[in-house]
């Protein structure tokens, strides 16, 4: 597992651990295990990813503020389905959290169950999104709002799809003798962090696109 | 810090004074700009001289200091020792944080003032002259702009009319400018003239209402020190008062395609009487009657 | 928790010898050199394109190449130089080579990601250049790709351009994540943040900018490609879109990008000056704060590229003030460098010559930058050769000069051999003269009425354009002594020894070139990377 992780000199690492904790008053903490900075790296990536969304949001809000609404276009959208979708996604964050807890507790069967529920909720979300797409009265190139709507929700949907795939992989790995266990569950934590991120983005998106 | 000998202090003061004087001399005596042919060109040139002087002082100062230390503190051959272990000096660092801060603050406020005088800070969308031409946009409605109707309502930027107070010789002369690949077309709504060249009188404020048909262009007259993008779907405005008769180039300054470099025109600035003659000769009314 | 055995990390799995430079190596030193050489090849390509530009501009008529080819050439020149030369080299090459040494690690935090980030670059570059041949026409709307022009020029070339820039942006983001994780999380136990060499801080700041701004460019280009391919109307006014929104999004990346190009150069200079002046870096703490101030300010000044784009007055005012204030932290750095030299024992070798010329050039470009930041000033010179002069003074006179300085400084570390000083000085002289001849006259041209991105111009500007072209020719010639130097010394140059400069930063405390995992045995704990003149027991002191 550590072949991708850089080496710290075995001798110095153990010896300096104590020194490190005593001496290092800097903002970060000493690397406890390798999972630590991998999650950190993922978090950095999510900041970057979040900036892509931020760019889209900014573009949408600017269009809305300065471009007059085109003929035949409206900012009013059907709310029922997206609201249900929002609830599903928020619930899925909790179910994923539960899966993580079970995993740390060593209960792999329960982990898999909760992961399956989470993945199911994700698929339900995507299905809801599809239904919405097909029932909307406008298509991608109809007007500026329509294009922006599809770009935003589509890009987010892509993230959800990726998340569902990750969940499936993690669920597979969480069987006995798989790569994920109570003591070593970086994959699961990473997928969880990512999933929470995708949820958070959706909440913002829902607020801006549907409620505003 | 060790005590500073009087002689050093004197040298520093003399050198700084000499530097500042040189910078000012260069800034005010080396001319880098073309003829100034609009009422805000002299305003611009005043700003330029200030910026040029400050820049000269800073640049020369730093270069002299650098070259001096390279010479003075060069390593003699055979000397393998280190320099002094000085790691910092708080008062000094405060000084060289404060000086640039004061300089840029001054420059910022001064250029704001200049910009204000040029009319750049005028709120464009409640300008009375604007309302007049916004309704009178008939020429542009036929130009094929898909978003023509929506965009008429709002002006997006540029330089408004405040800079014209200095020259209240007459009413504002509105001209509609259409830019396209690869030409400017000027339309005089009051006289109903359409022309490929811009003709304006000296002393009268001119207000250009600009919109592009295809891609972004930019209207630039170097002798006026003015430039404004001409944007499809987003009308912009540019006001100026020409002061010196003559012909000056109008340059397209925004990459707009292969012939961008050839997208040029001329602004002919007439004395008011000559301008009246030009109007007479070119207005369709005079030719049909 | 097991730690892998050092020998199976890189040792056995990776090819050895020169072949490893063509492999998916995970060694940060190999990757660093891959970036360097690859970037340099693209520099030659970008320079050849610049040569074509200057040839065309040697006469006022458009007679050397067709007009649309000229636009392709300048678009490729800008894109290649920025995305394939400057950014990969100051970040990727030196960052990968030096950062692990500086934090006392054996490699970057994510070696595999690191290799992926590098290997995105050659295909992206080849794609970009070959678009001229495979797509029939390369992109021709400038490196800024403003719509609607970019929507109306030949679509295939523009799409390839977008694809290539997206790949390069991805590479840049991966690199940035890796640097942040390495600097913050992989430091040798006992090493504090405020003891890191300045280049680490510069790379940390740069990487923050990369992570925050590059994704916005990616998003924007994706929207642009929708406009081209799927005929959406985000930026198409004919379909109700807004062209100025593109400009905001583009410059939200591309202004920070200029600091992505220059902050690492600042860092490298901060390493080179103390070594050859034999003095500690002056004002370490304020240097760190000014880097962070530049990062912060760099994120909120983008609209100074849009003063004539129809932005509202309050916005222009805000961006003028914010931009001007960047001069303050940048000035701090420059005065600190001067103070570093003051009272030193300065060796005027090639590395030092290039570094000092960097100071001169950058201050010039910075001052014209502050002038450009003033709205009324910019309204006259925006999109003219004054701007071209400004940024070449900074990107070439600043960053490229620093890359050359760094090459002379670290070449002994890379190869174990010294570069020849006489050839180095010749290289410096030709570059410095050629550079100033080429770009100084452009300021006057811009002020007097020559717009940029034109293949033909008013004949009154002929003489100065010819001076500029001669300067470009000199710059091209100046690469000859450099290339000879590198090739000849690599074969039989003077052997450098481990630490030819008697430097104190950690990369010198190992052999030259360093072993696969940087140090045999434990990584040294360097808490005073600039402790010159402090240790009286140093051997050189005894000699003096
Ligand atoms: C590495 C690249 C780099 C860097 C570091 C900079 C640095 C700066 N740039 Fe530049 N710039 C570019 C690359 C760069 N630029 C490019 C590529 C373009 C053109 C893009 C295009 O359109 O294609 C451009 C264009 C550009 C414009 C737009 C011009 C136009 O299109 O109309 C402006 C306007 O404000 C500007 C300003 C500045 C400023 C204020 C700085 C400041 O950071 C400079 C600060 C430094 C100093 C000031 C010197 C040191 C300071 C002192 C010695 C202290 C004392 C000084 C004073 C008190 C003034 N730049
Ligand atoms: C970022 C870095 C960078 C660098 C290093 C350079 C380097 C150079 N640039 Fe560039 N330039 C840009 C970035 C850069 N430029 C950008 C961003 C633009 C704007 C583009 C746009 O408007 O969209 C621009 C635009 C630009 C223009 C304006 C074009 C126009 O607006 O019409 C000009 C004109 O003189 C120019 C000239 C040069 C020259 C002479 C060099 C020289 O310094 C180059 C010196 C190097 C060499 C001469 C290489 C020598 C080697 C050979 C010749 C051998 C080649 C052999 C083989 C390939 C086999 N550049
Ligand atoms: Cu029109 Cu350039
Ligand atoms: Cu900028």
PDB file of C-alpha atoms and ligand atoms in Angstrom, chain B residues 51 54-55 58-59 62 96 98-105 107 227, chain C residues 78 82 86 142-144 146 250-251 254-263 265-266 294 301-308 319-320 322-335 337-338 359 361-375 377-384 386-388 390-396 398-399 452-453, ligand 1:
ATOM      1  CA  UNK B  51       4.023  58.691 -13.906  1.00  0.00           C
ATOM      2  CA  UNK B  54       8.094  58.747 -10.625  1.00  0.00           C
ATOM      3  CA  UNK B  55       8.977  55.718 -12.699  1.00  0.00           C
ATOM      4  CA  UNK B  58      12.442  54.599  -8.923  1.00  0.00           C
ATOM      5  CA  UNK B  59      14.045  52.853 -11.855  1.00  0.00           C
ATOM      6  CA  UNK B  62      17.254  50.976  -8.059  1.00  0.00           C
ATOM      7  CA  UNK B  96      10.555  50.779   2.109  1.00  0.00           C
ATOM      8  CA  UNK B  98       5.799  52.980   3.466  1.00  0.00           C
ATOM      9  CA  UNK B  99       7.381  54.800   0.534  1.00  0.00           C
ATOM     10  CA  UNK B 100       5.826  52.686  -2.231  1.00  0.00           C
ATOM     11  CA  UNK B 101       2.533  52.656  -0.337  1.00  0.00           C
ATOM     12  CA  UNK B 102       2.475  56.448  -0.246  1.00  0.00           C
ATOM     13  CA  UNK B 103       3.562  56.663  -3.869  1.00  0.00           C
ATOM     14  CA  UNK B 104       0.866  54.332  -5.183  1.00  0.00           C
ATOM     15  CA  UNK B 105      -1.757  55.970  -3.016  1.00  0.00           C
ATOM     16  CA  UNK B 107      -0.729  57.968  -7.995  1.00  0.00           C
ATOM     17  CA  UNK B 227      -9.966  54.151 -26.623  1.00  0.00           C
TER      18      UNK B 227
ATOM     19  CA  UNK C  78       1.649  33.272 -26.622  1.00  0.00           C
ATOM     20  CA  UNK C  82       3.097  30.709 -21.258  1.00  0.00           C
ATOM     21  CA  UNK C  86       7.271  29.443 -18.382  1.00  0.00           C
ATOM     22  CA  UNK C 142      -4.939  35.282 -29.573  1.00  0.00           C
ATOM     23  CA  UNK C 143      -3.981  33.524 -26.384  1.00  0.00           C
ATOM     24  CA  UNK C 144      -6.936  35.252 -24.759  1.00  0.00           C
ATOM     25  CA  UNK C 146     -12.027  36.314 -26.688  1.00  0.00           C
ATOM     26  CA  UNK C 250     -10.667  34.400 -18.300  1.00  0.00           C
ATOM     27  CA  UNK C 251      -8.753  37.087 -16.429  1.00  0.00           C
ATOM     28  CA  UNK C 254      -4.994  34.779 -16.331  1.00  0.00           C
ATOM     29  CA  UNK C 255      -4.111  37.591 -14.041  1.00  0.00           C
ATOM     30  CA  UNK C 256      -3.150  35.211 -11.216  1.00  0.00           C
ATOM     31  CA  UNK C 257      -1.359  33.275 -13.945  1.00  0.00           C
ATOM     32  CA  UNK C 258       1.132  36.104 -14.254  1.00  0.00           C
ATOM     33  CA  UNK C 259       2.038  35.599 -10.630  1.00  0.00           C
ATOM     34  CA  UNK C 260       2.112  31.870 -11.243  1.00  0.00           C
ATOM     35  CA  UNK C 261       4.788  32.762 -13.767  1.00  0.00           C
ATOM     36  CA  UNK C 262       6.718  35.126 -11.569  1.00  0.00           C
ATOM     37  CA  UNK C 263       6.412  34.104  -7.917  1.00  0.00           C
ATOM     38  CA  UNK C 265      11.064  33.116 -10.181  1.00  0.00           C
ATOM     39  CA  UNK C 266      11.121  35.379  -7.127  1.00  0.00           C
ATOM     40  CA  UNK C 294       0.856  39.163  -3.599  1.00  0.00           C
ATOM     41  CA  UNK C 301      -7.180  42.644  -9.602  1.00  0.00           C
ATOM     42  CA  UNK C 302      -8.145  40.813 -12.784  1.00  0.00           C
ATOM     43  CA  UNK C 303     -10.325  43.479 -14.350  1.00  0.00           C
ATOM     44  CA  UNK C 304      -7.341  45.747 -15.009  1.00  0.00           C
ATOM     45  CA  UNK C 305      -7.179  43.940 -18.341  1.00  0.00           C
ATOM     46  CA  UNK C 306     -10.679  45.147 -19.112  1.00  0.00           C
ATOM     47  CA  UNK C 307     -10.584  48.879 -18.577  1.00  0.00           C
ATOM     48  CA  UNK C 308     -11.939  49.498 -22.064  1.00  0.00           C
ATOM     49  CA  UNK C 319      -9.269  47.544  -9.785  1.00  0.00           C
ATOM     50  CA  UNK C 320      -6.937  50.478 -10.302  1.00  0.00           C
ATOM     51  CA  UNK C 322      -6.050  47.134  -5.877  1.00  0.00           C
ATOM     52  CA  UNK C 323      -3.609  46.655  -8.746  1.00  0.00           C
ATOM     53  CA  UNK C 324      -1.444  49.579  -7.741  1.00  0.00           C
ATOM     54  CA  UNK C 325      -1.063  48.152  -4.285  1.00  0.00           C
ATOM     55  CA  UNK C 326       0.650  45.060  -5.627  1.00  0.00           C
ATOM     56  CA  UNK C 327       3.652  47.326  -6.049  1.00  0.00           C
ATOM     57  CA  UNK C 328       4.012  47.467  -2.258  1.00  0.00           C
ATOM     58  CA  UNK C 329       4.680  43.797  -1.438  1.00  0.00           C
ATOM     59  CA  UNK C 330       6.612  43.406  -4.688  1.00  0.00           C
ATOM     60  CA  UNK C 331       8.705  46.441  -3.795  1.00  0.00           C
ATOM     61  CA  UNK C 332       9.470  44.925  -0.403  1.00  0.00           C
ATOM     62  CA  UNK C 333      10.939  41.942  -2.130  1.00  0.00           C
ATOM     63  CA  UNK C 334      13.083  44.031  -4.430  1.00  0.00           C
ATOM     64  CA  UNK C 335      14.456  46.204  -1.634  1.00  0.00           C
ATOM     65  CA  UNK C 337      17.187  41.664  -2.485  1.00  0.00           C
ATOM     66  CA  UNK C 338      19.163  44.861  -2.821  1.00  0.00           C
ATOM     67  CA  UNK C 359      16.057  42.881 -11.009  1.00  0.00           C
ATOM     68  CA  UNK C 361      14.234  44.294 -16.120  1.00  0.00           C
ATOM     69  CA  UNK C 362      11.518  43.434 -13.694  1.00  0.00           C
ATOM     70  CA  UNK C 363      11.556  46.792 -11.992  1.00  0.00           C
ATOM     71  CA  UNK C 364      11.168  48.384 -15.403  1.00  0.00           C
ATOM     72  CA  UNK C 365       8.290  46.082 -16.333  1.00  0.00           C
ATOM     73  CA  UNK C 366       6.733  46.517 -12.904  1.00  0.00           C
ATOM     74  CA  UNK C 367       6.777  50.269 -13.168  1.00  0.00           C
ATOM     75  CA  UNK C 368       5.124  50.205 -16.587  1.00  0.00           C
ATOM     76  CA  UNK C 369       2.667  47.758 -15.006  1.00  0.00           C
ATOM     77  CA  UNK C 370       1.746  50.223 -12.297  1.00  0.00           C
ATOM     78  CA  UNK C 371       1.285  52.862 -14.975  1.00  0.00           C
ATOM     79  CA  UNK C 372      -0.998  50.478 -16.889  1.00  0.00           C
ATOM     80  CA  UNK C 373      -3.009  49.953 -13.755  1.00  0.00           C
ATOM     81  CA  UNK C 374      -4.145  53.589 -13.874  1.00  0.00           C
ATOM     82  CA  UNK C 375      -7.396  53.599 -15.853  1.00  0.00           C
ATOM     83  CA  UNK C 377      -3.360  55.843 -18.663  1.00  0.00           C
ATOM     84  CA  UNK C 378      -4.474  52.405 -19.772  1.00  0.00           C
ATOM     85  CA  UNK C 379      -7.296  53.745 -21.906  1.00  0.00           C
ATOM     86  CA  UNK C 380      -4.720  55.129 -24.299  1.00  0.00           C
ATOM     87  CA  UNK C 381      -2.257  52.243 -24.351  1.00  0.00           C
ATOM     88  CA  UNK C 382      -4.480  49.208 -23.830  1.00  0.00           C
ATOM     89  CA  UNK C 383      -3.959  46.621 -26.580  1.00  0.00           C
ATOM     90  CA  UNK C 384      -0.940  48.410 -27.954  1.00  0.00           C
ATOM     91  CA  UNK C 386       3.161  49.363 -24.799  1.00  0.00           C
ATOM     92  CA  UNK C 387       1.457  46.376 -23.205  1.00  0.00           C
ATOM     93  CA  UNK C 388       3.543  43.971 -25.287  1.00  0.00           C
ATOM     94  CA  UNK C 390       5.382  45.672 -20.430  1.00  0.00           C
ATOM     95  CA  UNK C 391       4.821  41.984 -20.288  1.00  0.00           C
ATOM     96  CA  UNK C 392       7.878  40.904 -22.212  1.00  0.00           C
ATOM     97  CA  UNK C 393       9.949  42.935 -19.771  1.00  0.00           C
ATOM     98  CA  UNK C 394       8.352  40.899 -17.049  1.00  0.00           C
ATOM     99  CA  UNK C 395       8.001  37.441 -18.542  1.00  0.00           C
ATOM    100  CA  UNK C 396      11.233  37.478 -20.496  1.00  0.00           C
ATOM    101  CA  UNK C 398      11.945  38.647 -15.371  1.00  0.00           C
ATOM    102  CA  UNK C 399      11.110  34.988 -15.502  1.00  0.00           C
ATOM    103  CA  UNK C 452      -0.774  44.929 -31.000  1.00  0.00           C
ATOM    104  CA  UNK C 453      -1.690  41.797 -32.941  1.00  0.00           C
TER     105      UNK C 453
HETATM  106  C1  LIG D   1       4.877  37.328 -15.176  1.00  0.00           C
HETATM  107  C2  LIG D   1       4.024  38.071 -15.696  1.00  0.00           C
HETATM  108  C3  LIG D   1       3.510  39.415 -15.245  1.00  0.00           C
HETATM  109  C4  LIG D   1       3.685  40.097 -14.058  1.00  0.00           C
HETATM  110  C5  LIG D   1       4.460  39.683 -12.834  1.00  0.00           C
HETATM  111  C6  LIG D   1       2.963  41.318 -14.195  1.00  0.00           C
HETATM  112  C7  LIG D   1       2.922  42.284 -13.205  1.00  0.00           C
HETATM  113  C8  LIG D   1       2.124  43.395 -13.243  1.00  0.00           C
HETATM  114  N1  LIG D   1       1.305  43.766 -14.290  1.00  0.00           N
HETATM  115 FE1  LIG D   1       1.164  42.862 -16.101  1.00  0.00          FE
HETATM  116  N2  LIG D   1       0.755  41.756 -17.737  1.00  0.00           N
HETATM  117  C9  LIG D   1       1.320  40.550 -18.067  1.00  0.00           C
HETATM  118  C10 LIG D   1       2.238  39.853 -17.331  1.00  0.00           C
HETATM  119  C11 LIG D   1       2.670  40.243 -16.072  1.00  0.00           C
HETATM  120  N3  LIG D   1       2.360  41.389 -15.423  1.00  0.00           N
HETATM  121  C12 LIG D   1       0.823  40.083 -19.332  1.00  0.00           C
HETATM  122  C13 LIG D   1       1.206  38.778 -20.023  1.00  0.00           C
HETATM  123  C14 LIG D   1      -0.067  41.056 -19.779  1.00  0.00           C
HETATM  124  C15 LIG D   1      -0.829  41.117 -21.094  1.00  0.00           C
HETATM  125  C16 LIG D   1      -1.885  40.115 -21.235  1.00  0.00           C
HETATM  126  C17 LIG D   1      -2.518  40.222 -22.574  1.00  0.00           C
HETATM  127  O1  LIG D   1      -3.353  41.113 -22.753  1.00  0.00           O
HETATM  128  O2  LIG D   1      -2.156  39.433 -23.476  1.00  0.00           O
HETATM  129  C18 LIG D   1      -0.092  42.083 -18.740  1.00  0.00           C
HETATM  130  C19 LIG D   1      -0.903  43.195 -18.802  1.00  0.00           C
HETATM  131  C20 LIG D   1      -1.072  44.072 -17.744  1.00  0.00           C
HETATM  132  C21 LIG D   1      -2.107  45.050 -17.688  1.00  0.00           C
HETATM  133  C22 LIG D   1      -3.209  45.266 -18.716  1.00  0.00           C
HETATM  134  C23 LIG D   1      -2.758  46.150 -19.782  1.00  0.00           C
HETATM  135  C24 LIG D   1      -3.722  46.226 -20.883  1.00  0.00           C
HETATM  136  O3  LIG D   1      -3.965  45.213 -21.552  1.00  0.00           O
HETATM  137  O4  LIG D   1      -4.247  47.306 -21.079  1.00  0.00           O
HETATM  138  C25 LIG D   1      -1.943  45.735 -16.501  1.00  0.00           C
HETATM  139  C26 LIG D   1      -2.811  46.841 -16.035  1.00  0.00           C
HETATM  140  O5  LIG D   1      -2.949  47.119 -14.927  1.00  0.00           O
HETATM  141  C27 LIG D   1      -0.795  45.142 -15.837  1.00  0.00           C
HETATM  142  C28 LIG D   1      -0.317  45.557 -14.612  1.00  0.00           C
HETATM  143  C29 LIG D   1       0.658  44.879 -13.893  1.00  0.00           C
HETATM  144  C30 LIG D   1       1.101  45.283 -12.558  1.00  0.00           C
HETATM  145  C31 LIG D   1       0.638  46.488 -11.785  1.00  0.00           C
HETATM  146  C32 LIG D   1       2.009  44.356 -12.168  1.00  0.00           C
HETATM  147  C33 LIG D   1       2.712  44.340 -10.828  1.00  0.00           C
HETATM  148  O6  LIG D   1       2.690  43.068 -10.261  1.00  0.00           O
HETATM  149  C34 LIG D   1       4.133  44.825 -10.919  1.00  0.00           C
HETATM  150  C35 LIG D   1       4.690  45.114  -9.539  1.00  0.00           C
HETATM  151  C36 LIG D   1       6.178  45.365  -9.542  1.00  0.00           C
HETATM  152  C37 LIG D   1       6.764  46.565  -9.413  1.00  0.00           C
HETATM  153  C38 LIG D   1       5.978  47.836  -9.307  1.00  0.00           C
HETATM  154  C39 LIG D   1       8.262  46.704  -9.428  1.00  0.00           C
HETATM  155  C40 LIG D   1       8.936  46.567  -8.098  1.00  0.00           C
HETATM  156  C41 LIG D   1       8.453  47.510  -7.075  1.00  0.00           C
HETATM  157  C42 LIG D   1       9.182  48.510  -6.548  1.00  0.00           C
HETATM  158  C43 LIG D   1      10.584  48.722  -6.916  1.00  0.00           C
HETATM  159  C44 LIG D   1       8.533  49.362  -5.514  1.00  0.00           C
HETATM  160  C45 LIG D   1       8.316  50.761  -5.894  1.00  0.00           C
HETATM  161  C46 LIG D   1       7.400  50.902  -7.037  1.00  0.00           C
HETATM  162  C47 LIG D   1       6.373  51.757  -7.110  1.00  0.00           C
HETATM  163  C48 LIG D   1       5.923  52.589  -5.992  1.00  0.00           C
HETATM  164  C49 LIG D   1       5.619  51.898  -8.400  1.00  0.00           C
HETATM  165  N4  LIG D   1      -0.288  44.145 -16.611  1.00  0.00           N
END
